[in-house]
Amino acid sequence: MAILPIIIAPDPRLKVKARPVSEVNAGIRRLMDDMLATMYGVPGIGLAAPQVDQRLRVLVLDVALKGEPPQPLKIANPEIVWRSEETVECEEGCLSFPEQFAMVTRPTEAKVRYLDYDNAWREVHAKGLLAVCLQHEMDHLEGIVFVDRISTLRRSIILRRLAKAKKAKSAPVPA
Ligand code: NI
């Protein structure tokens, strides 16, 4: 399994809509495995294919708590079947926004239909952290990042901070 480079915001590749996979074949399974290894390596609880420069509707998640056995989910072509009217505000972060966090409001529960690792349709009724994480990752497939769901002011502060960090990283090292 390979560790893939994660795109860091601001980057136009995070703003692009991903296309469905025709089926979960060996190539997609390998992408899912690599994405999961990449996510565990950081560590993180979710990763969407556009974050590793693959414009495909593929994502991986694992919201198991520390000390619990891993509960990896490998998902392709997810579709929201139902969303609760009730919403919840949660602090979110993102592997493409290192060390940045913000409060985001989303439906508390969601039912999602998706193609699994064996190319079979499944449905998950997500609640709690899984519901938050799943909706966050599905946003990535639409080119939506979590800071698009917060105030303009807060978003510009976070993006400016990341742009600055990127610039500092790419600046030539003084002799
Ligand atoms: Ni994210």
Short mmCIF file of C-alpha atoms and ligand atoms in Angstrom, two decimals:
data_model
loop_
_atom_site.label_atom_id
_atom_site.label_comp_id
_atom_site.label_asym_id
_atom_site.label_seq_id
_atom_site.Cartn_x
_atom_site.Cartn_y
_atom_site.Cartn_z
CA MET A 1 0.00 0.00 0.00
CA ALA A 2 1.24 3.45 -0.89
CA ILE A 3 1.09 6.68 1.07
CA LEU A 4 -0.34 9.33 -1.25
CA PRO A 5 0.47 13.05 -1.10
CA ILE A 6 -2.46 15.05 0.31
CA ILE A 7 -3.39 18.34 -1.38
CA ILE A 8 -3.30 21.24 1.06
CA ALA A 9 -5.68 24.22 0.74
CA PRO A 10 -5.89 26.69 -0.85
CA ASP A 11 -5.76 24.66 -4.06
CA PRO A 12 -8.14 24.74 -7.06
CA ARG A 13 -8.07 20.91 -7.24
CA LEU A 14 -10.12 20.83 -4.02
CA LYS A 15 -12.88 22.85 -5.71
CA VAL A 16 -13.65 20.45 -8.56
CA LYS A 17 -16.61 18.05 -8.79
CA ALA A 18 -15.59 14.37 -8.86
CA ARG A 19 -17.04 11.86 -11.34
CA PRO A 20 -18.63 8.50 -10.46
CA VAL A 21 -16.63 5.30 -10.86
CA SER A 22 -18.06 2.86 -13.43
CA GLU A 23 -17.47 -0.02 -10.99
CA VAL A 24 -15.30 -0.85 -8.00
CA ASN A 25 -12.60 -2.82 -9.81
CA ALA A 26 -9.01 -3.71 -8.83
CA GLY A 27 -7.78 -0.18 -9.60
CA ILE A 28 -10.43 1.46 -7.39
CA ARG A 29 -9.82 -1.09 -4.61
CA ARG A 30 -6.13 -0.21 -4.72
CA LEU A 31 -6.98 3.50 -4.52
CA MET A 32 -9.23 2.79 -1.50
CA ASP A 33 -6.45 0.80 0.22
CA ASP A 34 -3.86 3.51 -0.49
CA MET A 35 -6.22 6.23 0.73
CA LEU A 36 -6.91 4.33 3.95
CA ALA A 37 -3.17 3.81 4.58
CA THR A 38 -2.61 7.53 3.88
CA MET A 39 -5.42 8.52 6.26
CA TYR A 40 -4.22 6.24 9.09
CA GLY A 41 -0.69 7.55 8.56
CA VAL A 42 -1.54 11.18 9.36
CA PRO A 43 -3.75 10.17 11.34
CA GLY A 44 -7.24 11.20 10.25
CA ILE A 45 -10.81 9.84 10.30
CA GLY A 46 -11.81 10.50 6.68
CA LEU A 47 -10.29 11.14 3.26
CA ALA A 48 -11.86 11.81 -0.14
CA ALA A 49 -10.23 11.00 -3.49
CA PRO A 50 -10.00 14.66 -4.68
CA GLN A 51 -7.70 15.29 -1.69
CA VAL A 52 -5.18 12.89 -3.24
CA ASP A 53 -5.67 14.38 -6.72
CA GLN A 54 -8.09 11.70 -7.98
CA ARG A 55 -11.25 13.25 -9.41
CA LEU A 56 -13.36 10.22 -8.47
CA ARG A 57 -16.34 9.69 -6.17
CA VAL A 58 -14.41 7.55 -3.70
CA LEU A 59 -13.88 8.05 0.02
CA VAL A 60 -12.64 6.22 3.09
CA LEU A 61 -13.53 6.68 6.75
CA ASP A 62 -12.82 5.20 10.14
CA VAL A 63 -14.42 6.87 13.15
CA ALA A 64 -13.48 4.12 15.66
CA LEU A 65 -12.30 5.59 18.95
CA LYS A 66 -8.75 5.13 20.21
CA GLY A 67 -8.36 1.62 21.62
CA GLU A 68 -11.34 0.29 19.63
CA PRO A 69 -10.79 -2.14 16.74
CA PRO A 70 -10.57 -0.34 13.38
CA GLN A 71 -13.87 0.13 11.49
CA PRO A 72 -12.74 1.11 7.99
CA LEU A 73 -15.42 2.09 5.48
CA LYS A 74 -14.51 2.12 1.79
CA ILE A 75 -17.12 3.93 -0.27
CA ALA A 76 -17.71 4.70 -3.95
CA ASN A 77 -20.50 6.72 -5.63
CA PRO A 78 -22.26 7.66 -2.34
CA GLU A 79 -25.75 9.14 -2.55
CA ILE A 80 -27.75 10.73 0.25
CA VAL A 81 -31.04 8.80 0.57
CA TRP A 82 -32.33 10.71 3.60
CA ARG A 83 -31.16 13.43 5.96
CA SER A 84 -32.60 14.35 9.38
CA GLU A 85 -34.18 17.77 9.80
CA GLU A 86 -32.47 18.03 13.14
CA THR A 87 -28.99 19.54 12.89
CA VAL A 88 -25.95 19.54 15.12
CA GLU A 89 -22.96 21.87 15.37
CA CYS A 90 -19.59 20.12 15.52
CA GLU A 91 -15.98 21.20 15.44
CA GLU A 92 -14.48 19.95 12.16
CA GLY A 93 -11.01 19.76 10.74
CA CYS A 94 -9.70 18.36 7.45
CA LEU A 95 -6.50 16.70 6.29
CA SER A 96 -6.28 19.37 3.56
CA PHE A 97 -6.47 22.11 6.24
CA PRO A 98 -3.75 21.11 8.73
CA GLU A 99 -4.26 22.44 12.26
CA GLN A 100 -7.39 24.43 11.27
CA PHE A 101 -10.74 23.84 12.98
CA ALA A 102 -14.17 25.44 12.79
CA MET A 103 -17.72 24.82 13.97
CA VAL A 104 -19.94 23.47 11.17
CA THR A 105 -23.70 22.76 11.31
CA ARG A 106 -25.00 19.66 9.53
CA PRO A 107 -27.95 17.23 9.75
CA THR A 108 -27.53 14.96 12.78
CA GLU A 109 -28.27 11.76 10.81
CA ALA A 110 -28.07 10.66 7.20
CA LYS A 111 -28.84 7.51 5.21
CA VAL A 112 -26.34 6.97 2.41
CA ARG A 113 -26.34 4.42 -0.39
CA TYR A 114 -22.94 3.48 -1.83
CA LEU A 115 -20.90 0.87 -3.68
CA ASP A 116 -18.70 -1.11 -1.31
CA TYR A 117 -15.25 -2.70 -1.76
CA ASP A 118 -16.88 -5.67 -3.53
CA ASN A 119 -18.87 -3.44 -5.93
CA ALA A 120 -22.14 -4.24 -4.12
CA TRP A 121 -24.74 -1.58 -3.18
CA ARG A 122 -25.10 -1.01 0.53
CA GLU A 123 -26.86 1.48 2.74
CA VAL A 124 -25.61 2.97 5.99
CA HIS A 125 -27.69 4.90 8.52
CA ALA A 126 -25.06 7.24 9.92
CA LYS A 127 -25.41 9.00 13.27
CA GLY A 128 -23.05 10.93 15.54
CA LEU A 129 -19.46 11.34 14.38
CA LEU A 130 -19.97 8.99 11.43
CA ALA A 131 -22.79 11.20 10.08
CA VAL A 132 -20.64 14.34 10.41
CA CYS A 133 -17.60 12.72 8.82
CA LEU A 134 -19.55 11.08 5.98
CA GLN A 135 -21.25 14.35 5.02
CA HIS A 136 -17.92 16.22 5.23
CA GLU A 137 -16.26 13.68 2.89
CA MET A 138 -19.22 13.69 0.48
CA ASP A 139 -18.89 17.48 0.27
CA HIS A 140 -15.34 17.00 -1.06
CA LEU A 141 -16.81 15.09 -4.04
CA GLU A 142 -18.79 18.23 -4.93
CA GLY A 143 -15.75 20.47 -4.59
CA ILE A 144 -17.06 21.78 -1.26
CA VAL A 145 -14.72 22.07 1.71
CA PHE A 146 -15.78 22.58 5.34
CA VAL A 147 -14.76 26.24 5.38
CA ASP A 148 -17.34 26.86 2.63
CA ARG A 149 -19.93 26.19 5.35
CA ILE A 150 -18.66 28.82 7.82
CA SER A 151 -18.69 32.63 7.86
CA THR A 152 -16.77 34.49 5.14
CA LEU A 153 -14.64 36.18 7.78
CA ARG A 154 -13.64 32.97 9.54
CA ARG A 155 -12.99 31.29 6.15
CA SER A 156 -10.71 34.07 4.94
CA ILE A 157 -8.72 33.94 8.20
CA ILE A 158 -8.15 30.18 7.81
CA LEU A 159 -7.29 30.39 4.10
CA ARG A 160 -4.90 33.29 4.63
CA ARG A 161 -3.15 31.36 7.40
CA LEU A 162 -2.72 28.30 5.12
CA ALA A 163 -1.53 30.39 2.16
CA LYS A 164 1.05 31.99 4.42
CA ALA A 165 2.24 28.59 5.71
CA LYS A 166 2.56 27.33 2.10
CA LYS A 167 4.56 30.38 1.07
CA ALA A 168 6.90 29.96 4.04
CA LYS A 169 7.40 26.31 3.10
CA SER A 170 8.25 27.05 -0.55
CA ALA A 171 10.50 30.04 0.21
CA PRO A 172 14.18 29.48 -0.56
CA VAL A 173 16.24 28.54 2.48
CA PRO A 174 18.60 31.43 3.32
CA ALA A 175 22.26 30.51 2.83
NI NI B 1 -11.85 17.09 4.57
#
